[in-house]
Tab-separated table of N, CA and C in Angstrom:
chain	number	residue	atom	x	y	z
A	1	UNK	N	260.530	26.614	97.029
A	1	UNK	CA	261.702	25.832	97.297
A	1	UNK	C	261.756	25.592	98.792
A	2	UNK	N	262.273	24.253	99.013
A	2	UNK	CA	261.833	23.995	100.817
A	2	UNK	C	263.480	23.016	100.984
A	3	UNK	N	264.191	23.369	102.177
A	3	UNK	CA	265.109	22.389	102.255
A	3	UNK	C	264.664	22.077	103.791
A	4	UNK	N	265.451	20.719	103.839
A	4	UNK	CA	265.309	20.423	105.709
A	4	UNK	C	265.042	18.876	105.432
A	5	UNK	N	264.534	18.352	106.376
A	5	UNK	CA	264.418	17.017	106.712
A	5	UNK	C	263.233	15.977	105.788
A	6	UNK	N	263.876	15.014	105.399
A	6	UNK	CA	263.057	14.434	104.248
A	6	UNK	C	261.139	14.146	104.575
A	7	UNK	N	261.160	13.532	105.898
A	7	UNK	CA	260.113	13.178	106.530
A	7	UNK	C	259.291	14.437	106.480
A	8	UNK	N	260.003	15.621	107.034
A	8	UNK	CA	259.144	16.866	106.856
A	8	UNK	C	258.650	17.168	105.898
A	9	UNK	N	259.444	17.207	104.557
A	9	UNK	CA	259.327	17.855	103.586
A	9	UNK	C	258.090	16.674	102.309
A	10	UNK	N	258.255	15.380	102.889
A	10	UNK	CA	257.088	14.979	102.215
A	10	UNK	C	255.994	15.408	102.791
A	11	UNK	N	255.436	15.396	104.473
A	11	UNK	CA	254.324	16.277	105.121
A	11	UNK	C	253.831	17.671	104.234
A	12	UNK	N	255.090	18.599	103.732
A	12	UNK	CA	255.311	19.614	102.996
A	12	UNK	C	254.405	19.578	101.495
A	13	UNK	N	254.395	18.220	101.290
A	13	UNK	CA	254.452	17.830	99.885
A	13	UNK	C	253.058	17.600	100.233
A	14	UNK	N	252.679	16.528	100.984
A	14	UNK	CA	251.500	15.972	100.737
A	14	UNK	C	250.374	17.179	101.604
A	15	UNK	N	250.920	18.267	102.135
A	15	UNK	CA	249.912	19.381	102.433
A	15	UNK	C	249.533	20.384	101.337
A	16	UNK	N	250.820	20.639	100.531
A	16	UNK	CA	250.166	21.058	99.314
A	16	UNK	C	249.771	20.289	98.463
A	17	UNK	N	249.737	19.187	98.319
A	17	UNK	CA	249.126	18.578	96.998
A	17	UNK	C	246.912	18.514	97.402
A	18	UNK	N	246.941	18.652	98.830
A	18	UNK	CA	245.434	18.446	99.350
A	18	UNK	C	245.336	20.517	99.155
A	19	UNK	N	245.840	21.121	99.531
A	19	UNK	CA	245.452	22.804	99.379
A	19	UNK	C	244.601	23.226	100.336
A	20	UNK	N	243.916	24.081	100.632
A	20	UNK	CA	242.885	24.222	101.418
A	20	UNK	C	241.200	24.092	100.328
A	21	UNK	N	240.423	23.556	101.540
A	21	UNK	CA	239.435	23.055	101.651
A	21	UNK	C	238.131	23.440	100.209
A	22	UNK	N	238.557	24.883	99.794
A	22	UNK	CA	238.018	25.132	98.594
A	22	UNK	C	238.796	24.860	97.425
A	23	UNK	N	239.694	24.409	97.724
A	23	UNK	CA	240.455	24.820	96.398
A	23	UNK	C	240.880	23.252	95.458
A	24	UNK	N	241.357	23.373	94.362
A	24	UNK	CA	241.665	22.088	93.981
A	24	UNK	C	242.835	22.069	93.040
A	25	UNK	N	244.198	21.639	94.045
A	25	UNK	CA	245.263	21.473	93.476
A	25	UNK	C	245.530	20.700	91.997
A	26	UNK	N	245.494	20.986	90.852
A	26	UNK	CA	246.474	20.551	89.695
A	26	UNK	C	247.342	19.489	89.616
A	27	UNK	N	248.666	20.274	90.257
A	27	UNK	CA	249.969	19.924	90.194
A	27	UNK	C	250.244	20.429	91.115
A	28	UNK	N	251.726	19.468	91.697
A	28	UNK	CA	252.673	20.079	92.868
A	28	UNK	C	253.939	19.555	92.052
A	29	UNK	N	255.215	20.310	91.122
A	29	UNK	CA	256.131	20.065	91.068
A	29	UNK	C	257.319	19.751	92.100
A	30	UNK	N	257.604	19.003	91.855
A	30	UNK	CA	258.910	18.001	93.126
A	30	UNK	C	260.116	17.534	92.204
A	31	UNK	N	260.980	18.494	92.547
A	31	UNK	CA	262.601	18.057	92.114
A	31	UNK	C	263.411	18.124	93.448
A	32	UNK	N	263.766	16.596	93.833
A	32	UNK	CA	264.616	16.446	94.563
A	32	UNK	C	266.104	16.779	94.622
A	33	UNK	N	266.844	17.635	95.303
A	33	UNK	CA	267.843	18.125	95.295
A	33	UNK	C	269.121	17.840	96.427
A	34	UNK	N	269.866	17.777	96.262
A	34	UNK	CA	270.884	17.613	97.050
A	34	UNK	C	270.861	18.271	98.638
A	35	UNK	N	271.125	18.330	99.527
A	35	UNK	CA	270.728	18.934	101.116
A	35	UNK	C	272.156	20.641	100.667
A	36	UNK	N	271.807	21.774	100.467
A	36	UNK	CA	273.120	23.093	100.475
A	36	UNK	C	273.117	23.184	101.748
A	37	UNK	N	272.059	23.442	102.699
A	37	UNK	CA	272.135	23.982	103.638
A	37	UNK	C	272.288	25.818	103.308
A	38	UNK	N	271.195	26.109	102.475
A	38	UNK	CA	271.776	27.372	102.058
A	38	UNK	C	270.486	27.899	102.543
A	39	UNK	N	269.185	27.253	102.876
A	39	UNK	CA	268.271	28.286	103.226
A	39	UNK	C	268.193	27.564	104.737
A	40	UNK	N	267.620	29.076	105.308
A	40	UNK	CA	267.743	28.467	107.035
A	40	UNK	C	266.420	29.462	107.806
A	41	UNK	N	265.203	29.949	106.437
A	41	UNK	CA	264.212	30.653	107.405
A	41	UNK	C	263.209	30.166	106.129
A	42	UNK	N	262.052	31.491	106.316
A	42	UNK	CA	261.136	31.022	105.802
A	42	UNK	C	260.463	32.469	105.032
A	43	UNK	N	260.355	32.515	103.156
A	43	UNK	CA	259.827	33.719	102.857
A	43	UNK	C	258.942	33.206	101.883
A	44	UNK	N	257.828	34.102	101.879
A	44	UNK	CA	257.245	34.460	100.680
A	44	UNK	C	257.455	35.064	99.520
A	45	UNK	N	257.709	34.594	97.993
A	45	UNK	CA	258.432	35.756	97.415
A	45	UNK	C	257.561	35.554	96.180
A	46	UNK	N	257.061	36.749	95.375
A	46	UNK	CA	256.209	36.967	94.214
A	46	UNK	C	256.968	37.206	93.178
């Protein structure tokens, strides 16, 4: 889940849809959502 600035967040989009250099992305699900302003850092979560 990624919030912030639209311009960014397609960069966001179109860096995961390429993956790194071995690998070969599938799918990248994209549901556009309203701006909460509820996230304001950055985690990894499993």
């Amino acid at each position: 889940m990624a919030e912030g600035d639209e311009d960014r967040l397609k960069d966001l989009i179109a860096w995961a849809n390429r993956g790194p250099s071995a690998a070969r992305v599938e799918r990248v699900d994209i549901r556009w959502r309203s701006f909460t302003g509820e996230y304001f850092d950055f985690r990894i979560v499993d």
